[in-house]
Amino acid sequence: MTDPRSEVALPALTGPVEVVGAGLIGTSIALVCTRLGIDVVLRDTSEENVRTAHGLGAGRAARPGDRPQLVVVAVPPAAVGDAIVDALARTAAVVTDVGSVKAAPLEEVAARVDADDLARYVGSHPMAGSERSGPLAASAALFDGRPWAVTPHPHARPDAVRLVEALVLECGAAPIVMDPTEHDQAVARISHLPHLAAVLVAGRLATAPAEHLALSGQGVRDVTRVAASDPELWQQILEANSEAVLDLLAEVRADLDALMTAVASDAGSDLVEILTRGNAGTAAIPGKHGGPARPTRSVFVAVPDHPGELARLFGDAGEIGVNIEDVHIDHDPGRPVGLTELVVERGSAERLLAALESRGWTTHR
C-alpha cells in the first residue's frame, strides 16, 4: 500500500490485529480487518461483547500465545491509559488507541512505561461514530471517507506511525496527522462543544408541554440528535478534555450574554451581526470529500409514507440527472406523508422542481 500523500510505501498490515474493546468502534475496525483476511483477536471485559462481535464475523477471542502486529485500544476514556500500558507490557506490537482525547492518555502512558515501549505507542482518533453503542451498532463501512486523526508524539517510531496510517487507509478513512494537544483543541471545537449545545437544547424539551412538542419539526431533531448519546461515556470524554472545553464554553458564555442583550434591545443590527456569524461558521464547514462547501438549495417534496415511494423519488431524481447532496425527512403528524427535503446544488434546484412536478410529485417552493 502507498500513502496517497507521498510515494512512500506503508508497511503491510498483515496481522494479527488485536482489538481491545469490542464496542461500536472496536468491532467496526475488527470487521474491516476480518474482511481483509486478517486474523483479529478480540478482548473485552464483557464476554458477551466478545461473543456478539465474534458472531458478527469480527474476529475471535484471544488465546495464549497470540502475537499481534498491531493492538487497537477501543475502550472508554477512563480505561484508555491502563489498557495502553497493559498492551505495551504484554506484547511487542505497535499500539494505538482510538479514544476521542489524546494528550491526557499520552501523558499517563509516558509516566508509566520506558522509552522503548513508549516509542511503539501512537494515538489516533477516527471521526466517526453514532449515538448508538455496542457491537451490534458496528459496521465495516463506518469509517468510509471519514477523517481519522493520527497523533504521534516526538518519540514515536516512524514505522509505528506508518503502520497506524496503514490501518486508517485500510478502513477507508483519510489520515490527518496532528499534534495530540492540537487534536484535543480541535475536537473540543467541532465535537465536544456541539454535543453540549445539543444537550442544553434537548434539556429544554424534557419538561415541555405535549402541545409544544407536537410542533416539533426536522430542525429540532437535527439540533438535538447527538444529545441521545451515552451520558457516562460523555462524562469521561469531557473530563479528559476539560481544559479545551472550558475555554470554548467561556467564549460561548460571552456570546450568549451578547445575544441576550441584542434580543432585549432595539439594536437590530447587533442581532443581525450575531446571526450572520452563524452563517459564516456554517459556510466554513468543509463540503463533501473535504473540498470547499458549494452553494446548495433545498427542494421539498411530499412523499406518501408507504413502501417504495422514497425509492421512486430517488429514482426520478437520478433519471432527471440531479445529484442529491443530502436528504432529510420530516413526518407529518396528522397524515401518512413525509415532507422530504432534497439538498441539491443551487443551480439544479429549479430544474429538479419542474421535472418532479411533471412526474406528479407535490413540491413546496
CSV table of C-alpha atoms in Angstrom, one decimal:
chain,number,residue,atom,x,y,z
A,1,MET,CA,0.0,0.0,0.0
A,2,THR,CA,1.2,3.5,-0.8
A,3,ASP,CA,0.3,6.6,1.3
A,4,PRO,CA,-1.7,8.8,-1.1
A,5,ARG,CA,0.2,11.9,0.2
A,6,SER,CA,3.5,10.6,-0.9
A,7,GLU,CA,5.3,7.8,-2.8
A,8,VAL,CA,6.5,6.2,0.4
A,9,ALA,CA,5.2,2.6,0.7
A,10,LEU,CA,3.4,1.9,4.0
A,11,PRO,CA,4.1,-1.2,6.0
A,12,ALA,CA,1.8,-4.1,5.2
A,13,LEU,CA,-1.0,-4.6,7.7
A,14,THR,CA,-0.7,-8.4,7.9
A,15,GLY,CA,-1.9,-9.0,11.5
A,16,PRO,CA,-2.8,-10.4,13.7
A,17,VAL,CA,-4.7,-7.3,14.9
A,18,GLU,CA,-5.8,-7.3,18.5
A,19,VAL,CA,-8.8,-5.2,19.3
A,20,VAL,CA,-9.2,-4.3,23.0
A,21,GLY,CA,-12.8,-3.3,23.5
A,22,ALA,CA,-15.5,-4.9,21.3
A,23,GLY,CA,-17.9,-1.9,21.2
A,24,LEU,CA,-19.0,0.2,18.3
A,25,ILE,CA,-15.6,1.5,17.1
A,26,GLY,CA,-13.6,-1.6,18.1
A,27,THR,CA,-16.0,-4.1,16.4
A,28,SER,CA,-16.2,-1.9,13.3
A,29,ILE,CA,-12.4,-1.9,13.0
A,30,ALA,CA,-12.4,-5.7,13.6
A,31,LEU,CA,-15.0,-6.2,10.8
A,32,VAL,CA,-12.8,-4.3,8.3
A,33,CYS,CA,-9.8,-6.3,9.2
A,34,THR,CA,-11.5,-9.7,9.0
A,35,ARG,CA,-12.9,-8.8,5.6
A,36,LEU,CA,-9.3,-8.1,4.5
A,37,GLY,CA,-8.4,-11.7,5.6
A,38,ILE,CA,-6.5,-10.5,8.7
A,39,ASP,CA,-6.6,-12.6,11.9
A,40,VAL,CA,-8.4,-10.5,14.5
A,41,VAL,CA,-8.1,-11.1,18.2
A,42,LEU,CA,-10.8,-9.7,20.5
A,43,ARG,CA,-10.5,-8.7,24.1
A,44,ASP,CA,-13.2,-7.1,26.3
A,45,THR,CA,-14.1,-7.1,30.0
A,46,SER,CA,-17.6,-8.2,28.7
A,47,GLU,CA,-17.6,-11.8,27.5
A,48,GLU,CA,-21.0,-11.0,25.9
A,49,ASN,CA,-19.4,-8.3,23.7
A,50,VAL,CA,-16.7,-10.7,22.5
A,51,ARG,CA,-19.3,-13.4,21.7
A,52,THR,CA,-21.5,-10.9,19.9
A,53,ALA,CA,-18.6,-9.5,17.9
A,54,HIS,CA,-17.4,-13.0,17.1
A,55,GLY,CA,-20.9,-13.9,15.9
A,56,LEU,CA,-20.9,-10.9,13.6
A,57,GLY,CA,-17.7,-12.2,12.0
A,58,ALA,CA,-15.4,-9.6,13.6
A,59,GLY,CA,-12.8,-12.0,14.9
A,60,ARG,CA,-12.1,-14.5,17.7
A,61,ALA,CA,-11.4,-14.5,21.4
A,62,ALA,CA,-7.8,-14.0,22.5
A,63,ARG,CA,-5.7,-17.1,23.1
A,64,PRO,CA,-2.5,-17.6,25.0
A,65,GLY,CA,0.4,-17.3,22.5
A,66,ASP,CA,-1.2,-14.7,20.3
A,67,ARG,CA,1.5,-12.4,18.8
A,68,PRO,CA,-0.3,-9.3,17.4
A,69,GLN,CA,1.3,-7.0,14.9
A,70,LEU,CA,-1.0,-4.1,16.0
A,71,VAL,CA,-3.1,-3.6,19.1
A,72,VAL,CA,-6.1,-1.2,18.8
A,73,VAL,CA,-7.3,0.0,22.2
A,74,ALA,CA,-11.0,1.0,21.9
A,75,VAL,CA,-12.2,1.3,25.5
A,76,PRO,CA,-14.0,4.1,27.4
A,77,PRO,CA,-11.8,7.1,28.1
A,78,ALA,CA,-11.4,6.4,31.8
A,79,ALA,CA,-9.8,3.0,31.0
A,80,VAL,CA,-7.6,4.0,28.0
A,81,GLY,CA,-4.4,4.7,29.9
A,82,ASP,CA,-4.4,1.3,31.7
A,83,ALA,CA,-5.3,-0.5,28.5
A,84,ILE,CA,-2.5,1.0,26.6
A,85,VAL,CA,0.1,0.3,29.3
A,86,ASP,CA,-1.2,-3.3,29.5
A,87,ALA,CA,-0.9,-3.8,25.8
A,88,LEU,CA,2.6,-2.4,25.7
A,89,ALA,CA,3.7,-4.7,28.6
A,90,ARG,CA,2.3,-8.0,27.3
A,91,THR,CA,3.0,-7.6,23.6
A,92,ALA,CA,5.8,-6.4,21.3
A,93,ALA,CA,3.2,-4.9,19.0
A,94,VAL,CA,2.6,-1.3,17.8
A,95,VAL,CA,-0.2,0.1,20.0
A,96,THR,CA,-2.8,2.7,19.0
A,97,ASP,CA,-5.9,3.9,20.8
A,98,VAL,CA,-9.0,5.3,19.2
A,99,GLY,CA,-10.2,7.5,22.1
A,100,SER,CA,-11.5,11.0,21.5
A,101,VAL,CA,-8.9,12.7,23.7
A,102,LYS,CA,-5.2,12.3,23.0
A,103,ALA,CA,-3.0,14.4,25.3
A,104,ALA,CA,-4.1,13.0,28.7
A,105,PRO,CA,-3.6,9.3,27.7
A,106,LEU,CA,-0.2,10.1,26.3
A,107,GLU,CA,0.9,11.9,29.5
A,108,GLU,CA,-0.3,9.0,31.6
A,109,VAL,CA,1.4,6.3,29.4
A,110,ALA,CA,4.7,8.3,29.2
A,111,ALA,CA,4.8,8.4,33.0
A,112,ARG,CA,4.3,4.6,33.3
A,113,VAL,CA,6.4,2.9,30.6
A,114,ASP,CA,10.0,3.1,29.4
A,115,ALA,CA,11.2,4.9,26.3
A,116,ASP,CA,11.3,1.8,24.1
A,117,ASP,CA,7.7,0.9,24.9
A,118,LEU,CA,6.5,4.4,24.5
A,119,ALA,CA,8.0,4.5,21.0
A,120,ARG,CA,5.6,1.8,20.0
A,121,TYR,CA,2.6,3.8,21.0
A,122,VAL,CA,0.8,6.1,18.5
A,123,GLY,CA,-2.5,7.7,19.4
A,124,SER,CA,-5.3,8.0,16.8
A,125,HIS,CA,-9.0,9.0,16.6
A,126,PRO,CA,-11.5,8.2,13.9
A,127,MET,CA,-14.0,11.0,13.4
A,128,ALA,CA,-16.9,8.5,13.1
A,129,GLY,CA,-19.5,7.0,15.4
A,130,SER,CA,-23.1,7.1,16.3
A,131,GLU,CA,-25.4,7.9,19.2
A,132,ARG,CA,-25.8,4.1,19.4
A,133,SER,CA,-23.2,1.9,21.1
A,134,GLY,CA,-22.1,-1.7,21.4
A,135,PRO,CA,-21.0,-4.3,18.9
A,136,LEU,CA,-24.5,-4.6,17.3
A,137,ALA,CA,-24.2,-1.0,16.1
A,138,ALA,CA,-20.9,-1.7,14.3
A,139,SER,CA,-20.3,-1.5,10.6
A,140,ALA,CA,-17.3,-2.2,8.3
A,141,ALA,CA,-18.4,1.0,6.4
A,142,LEU,CA,-18.4,3.2,9.5
A,143,PHE,CA,-15.1,4.9,8.5
A,144,ASP,CA,-15.6,5.2,4.8
A,145,GLY,CA,-14.5,8.7,3.7
A,146,ARG,CA,-14.2,9.9,7.3
A,147,PRO,CA,-11.2,11.9,8.7
A,148,TRP,CA,-9.1,9.9,11.1
A,149,ALA,CA,-6.5,11.8,13.2
A,150,VAL,CA,-3.1,10.2,13.8
A,151,THR,CA,-1.4,11.9,16.7
A,152,PRO,CA,2.2,10.8,17.1
A,153,HIS,CA,4.4,12.1,19.9
A,154,PRO,CA,8.0,13.2,19.3
A,155,HIS,CA,9.4,9.8,20.5
A,156,ALA,CA,7.2,7.6,18.4
A,157,ARG,CA,8.9,5.2,16.0
A,158,PRO,CA,8.4,6.2,12.3
A,159,ASP,CA,7.4,2.6,11.4
A,160,ALA,CA,4.8,2.6,14.2
A,161,VAL,CA,3.3,5.8,12.8
A,162,ARG,CA,3.2,4.4,9.3
A,163,LEU,CA,1.5,1.1,10.5
A,164,VAL,CA,-1.3,3.1,12.2
A,165,GLU,CA,-1.7,5.1,9.0
A,166,ALA,CA,-1.9,1.8,7.1
A,167,LEU,CA,-4.8,0.8,9.4
A,168,VAL,CA,-6.6,4.1,8.7
A,169,LEU,CA,-6.3,3.7,5.0
A,170,GLU,CA,-7.4,0.1,5.0
A,171,CYS,CA,-10.5,1.2,7.0
A,172,GLY,CA,-11.3,3.6,4.1
A,173,ALA,CA,-10.6,6.7,6.1
A,174,ALA,CA,-8.4,9.7,5.5
A,175,PRO,CA,-5.4,10.1,7.9
A,176,ILE,CA,-4.7,13.5,9.3
A,177,VAL,CA,-1.5,13.8,11.3
A,178,MET,CA,-1.8,16.2,14.2
A,179,ASP,CA,-0.1,17.0,17.5
A,180,PRO,CA,-2.1,15.5,20.4
A,181,THR,CA,-2.8,18.8,22.1
A,182,GLU,CA,-3.9,20.4,18.8
A,183,HIS,CA,-6.2,17.4,18.3
A,184,ASP,CA,-7.8,18.0,21.6
A,185,GLN,CA,-8.4,21.6,20.9
A,186,ALA,CA,-9.9,20.7,17.5
A,187,VAL,CA,-12.3,18.1,18.8
A,188,ALA,CA,-13.4,20.4,21.6
A,189,ARG,CA,-14.5,22.9,18.9
A,190,ILE,CA,-16.0,20.6,16.3
A,191,SER,CA,-17.3,17.7,18.5
A,192,HIS,CA,-17.5,18.3,22.3
A,193,LEU,CA,-18.9,21.9,22.2
A,194,PRO,CA,-21.6,21.0,19.6
A,195,HIS,CA,-22.6,18.0,21.8
A,196,LEU,CA,-23.0,20.2,24.8
A,197,ALA,CA,-25.0,22.7,22.8
A,198,ALA,CA,-27.3,19.8,21.7
A,199,VAL,CA,-27.6,18.6,25.3
A,200,LEU,CA,-28.7,22.1,26.6
A,201,VAL,CA,-31.3,22.5,23.8
A,202,ALA,CA,-32.6,19.0,24.3
A,203,GLY,CA,-32.8,19.5,28.0
A,204,ARG,CA,-35.3,22.3,27.5
A,205,LEU,CA,-37.6,19.8,25.8
A,206,ALA,CA,-37.7,17.2,28.7
A,207,THR,CA,-40.4,19.0,30.6
A,208,ALA,CA,-42.1,20.8,27.7
A,209,PRO,CA,-45.9,20.6,27.4
A,210,ALA,CA,-47.2,18.0,25.0
A,211,GLU,CA,-48.8,20.6,22.8
A,212,HIS,CA,-45.4,22.4,22.4
A,213,LEU,CA,-43.7,19.1,21.4
A,214,ALA,CA,-46.5,18.4,18.9
A,215,LEU,CA,-45.0,21.3,16.8
A,216,SER,CA,-41.6,19.6,16.6
A,217,GLY,CA,-40.0,19.5,13.1
A,218,GLN,CA,-36.8,18.4,11.5
A,219,GLY,CA,-34.9,21.4,12.8
A,220,VAL,CA,-35.2,20.5,16.4
A,221,ARG,CA,-34.4,16.8,15.6
A,222,ASP,CA,-31.2,17.9,13.7
A,223,VAL,CA,-30.0,20.1,16.6
A,224,THR,CA,-30.7,17.5,19.3
A,225,ARG,CA,-29.8,14.2,17.7
A,226,VAL,CA,-26.4,13.7,19.3
A,227,ALA,CA,-27.8,14.5,22.8
A,228,ALA,CA,-29.1,10.9,22.8
A,229,SER,CA,-25.6,9.6,23.3
A,230,ASP,CA,-24.4,7.7,26.4
A,231,PRO,CA,-24.1,10.2,29.3
A,232,GLU,CA,-21.5,8.3,31.2
A,233,LEU,CA,-19.3,8.0,28.2
A,234,TRP,CA,-19.6,11.7,27.5
A,235,GLN,CA,-18.8,12.5,31.2
A,236,GLN,CA,-15.5,10.7,30.7
A,237,ILE,CA,-14.7,12.5,27.4
A,238,LEU,CA,-15.5,15.9,28.8
A,239,GLU,CA,-13.5,15.4,32.0
A,240,ALA,CA,-10.5,14.2,29.9
A,241,ASN,CA,-10.6,17.3,27.7
A,242,SER,CA,-11.9,19.7,30.3
A,243,GLU,CA,-9.3,22.5,29.7
A,244,ALA,CA,-10.0,22.9,26.0
A,245,VAL,CA,-13.8,22.5,26.5
A,246,LEU,CA,-13.9,25.1,29.3
A,247,ASP,CA,-12.0,27.7,27.1
A,248,LEU,CA,-14.7,27.3,24.5
A,249,LEU,CA,-17.6,27.4,27.0
A,250,ALA,CA,-16.3,30.7,28.3
A,251,GLU,CA,-16.4,32.1,24.8
A,252,VAL,CA,-19.9,30.8,24.3
A,253,ARG,CA,-21.0,32.3,27.6
A,254,ALA,CA,-19.8,35.7,26.4
A,255,ASP,CA,-21.6,35.2,23.1
A,256,LEU,CA,-24.8,34.2,25.0
A,257,ASP,CA,-24.6,37.4,27.1
A,258,ALA,CA,-24.2,39.4,23.9
A,259,LEU,CA,-27.1,37.6,22.2
A,260,MET,CA,-29.4,38.2,25.2
A,261,THR,CA,-28.5,41.9,25.1
A,262,ALA,CA,-29.2,42.1,21.4
A,263,VAL,CA,-32.6,40.3,21.7
A,264,ALA,CA,-33.7,42.6,24.5
A,265,SER,CA,-32.7,45.8,22.8
A,266,ASP,CA,-33.9,47.6,19.8
A,267,ALA,CA,-30.4,47.3,18.2
A,268,GLY,CA,-31.4,45.0,15.3
A,269,SER,CA,-28.0,45.4,13.7
A,270,ASP,CA,-26.4,43.7,16.7
A,271,LEU,CA,-28.7,40.7,16.3
A,272,VAL,CA,-28.1,40.5,12.6
A,273,GLU,CA,-24.4,40.5,13.2
A,274,ILE,CA,-24.6,37.6,15.6
A,275,LEU,CA,-26.9,35.6,13.2
A,276,THR,CA,-24.5,36.4,10.3
A,277,ARG,CA,-21.6,34.9,12.2
A,278,GLY,CA,-23.6,31.7,12.4
A,279,ASN,CA,-23.9,31.8,8.6
A,280,ALA,CA,-20.2,32.3,8.3
A,281,GLY,CA,-19.5,29.4,10.6
A,282,THR,CA,-21.8,27.1,8.7
A,283,ALA,CA,-20.2,28.1,5.4
A,284,ALA,CA,-16.7,27.3,6.9
A,285,ILE,CA,-17.5,23.6,7.3
A,286,PRO,CA,-15.8,21.7,4.5
A,287,GLY,CA,-18.0,20.2,1.8
A,288,LYS,CA,-18.1,16.6,0.8
A,289,HIS,CA,-14.8,14.9,0.1
A,290,GLY,CA,-13.1,17.7,2.1
A,291,GLY,CA,-13.5,20.3,-0.6
A,292,PRO,CA,-15.0,23.8,-0.3
A,293,ALA,CA,-18.7,23.9,0.5
A,294,ARG,CA,-20.8,24.6,-2.6
A,295,PRO,CA,-24.0,26.6,-2.7
A,296,THR,CA,-27.0,24.4,-2.2
A,297,ARG,CA,-30.7,24.8,-2.1
A,298,SER,CA,-33.4,22.6,-0.6
A,299,VAL,CA,-36.2,21.1,-2.6
A,300,PHE,CA,-39.2,19.9,-0.6
A,301,VAL,CA,-41.3,17.0,-1.8
A,302,ALA,CA,-44.4,15.4,-0.2
A,303,VAL,CA,-43.8,11.6,-0.1
A,304,PRO,CA,-46.6,9.1,0.9
A,305,ASP,CA,-45.4,7.1,3.9
A,306,HIS,CA,-45.6,3.6,2.4
A,307,PRO,CA,-43.1,1.2,0.8
A,308,GLY,CA,-41.4,2.1,-2.4
A,309,GLU,CA,-42.2,5.8,-2.6
A,310,LEU,CA,-38.9,7.1,-1.3
A,311,ALA,CA,-37.0,4.8,-3.7
A,312,ARG,CA,-39.2,6.1,-6.6
A,313,LEU,CA,-38.4,9.7,-5.7
A,314,PHE,CA,-34.7,9.0,-5.7
A,315,GLY,CA,-35.0,7.1,-8.9
A,316,ASP,CA,-36.8,10.0,-10.5
A,317,ALA,CA,-34.1,12.4,-9.3
A,318,GLY,CA,-31.5,10.1,-10.9
A,319,GLU,CA,-33.3,10.0,-14.2
A,320,ILE,CA,-33.6,13.8,-14.2
A,321,GLY,CA,-29.9,13.9,-13.7
A,322,VAL,CA,-29.7,15.8,-10.5
A,323,ASN,CA,-27.3,14.6,-7.7
A,324,ILE,CA,-28.8,14.6,-4.2
A,325,GLU,CA,-26.2,16.1,-1.8
A,326,ASP,CA,-28.2,15.4,1.4
A,327,VAL,CA,-31.7,14.4,2.5
A,328,HIS,CA,-33.9,14.9,5.5
A,329,ILE,CA,-37.4,13.7,6.2
A,330,ASP,CA,-40.0,15.4,8.4
A,331,HIS,CA,-43.1,13.3,9.1
A,332,ASP,CA,-46.5,15.0,9.1
A,333,PRO,CA,-48.1,14.2,12.5
A,334,GLY,CA,-51.6,14.4,11.1
A,335,ARG,CA,-51.2,12.5,7.8
A,336,PRO,CA,-49.3,9.4,6.5
A,337,VAL,CA,-47.0,11.7,4.5
A,338,GLY,CA,-43.4,12.7,4.9
A,339,LEU,CA,-42.0,16.1,3.8
A,340,THR,CA,-38.7,15.1,2.2
A,341,GLU,CA,-36.0,17.8,1.9
A,342,LEU,CA,-33.6,17.1,-1.0
A,343,VAL,CA,-30.5,19.2,-0.8
A,344,VAL,CA,-29.1,19.8,-4.3
A,345,GLU,CA,-26.7,22.2,-6.0
A,346,ARG,CA,-28.3,25.6,-6.2
A,347,GLY,CA,-28.3,25.7,-10.0
A,348,SER,CA,-30.1,22.4,-10.3
A,349,ALA,CA,-33.0,23.2,-7.9
A,350,GLU,CA,-35.5,24.8,-10.4
A,351,ARG,CA,-34.9,22.1,-13.0
A,352,LEU,CA,-35.5,19.4,-10.4
A,353,LEU,CA,-38.6,21.1,-9.1
A,354,ALA,CA,-40.2,21.4,-12.6
A,355,ALA,CA,-39.3,17.9,-13.6
A,356,LEU,CA,-40.6,16.3,-10.4
A,357,GLU,CA,-43.9,18.3,-10.7
A,358,SER,CA,-44.3,17.0,-14.3
A,359,ARG,CA,-44.0,13.4,-12.9
A,360,GLY,CA,-46.8,14.0,-10.4
A,361,TRP,CA,-44.9,14.8,-7.3
A,362,THR,CA,-46.3,17.5,-4.9
A,363,THR,CA,-43.5,20.0,-4.2
A,364,HIS,CA,-43.2,23.0,-1.9
A,365,ARG,CA,-41.3,26.1,-3.0
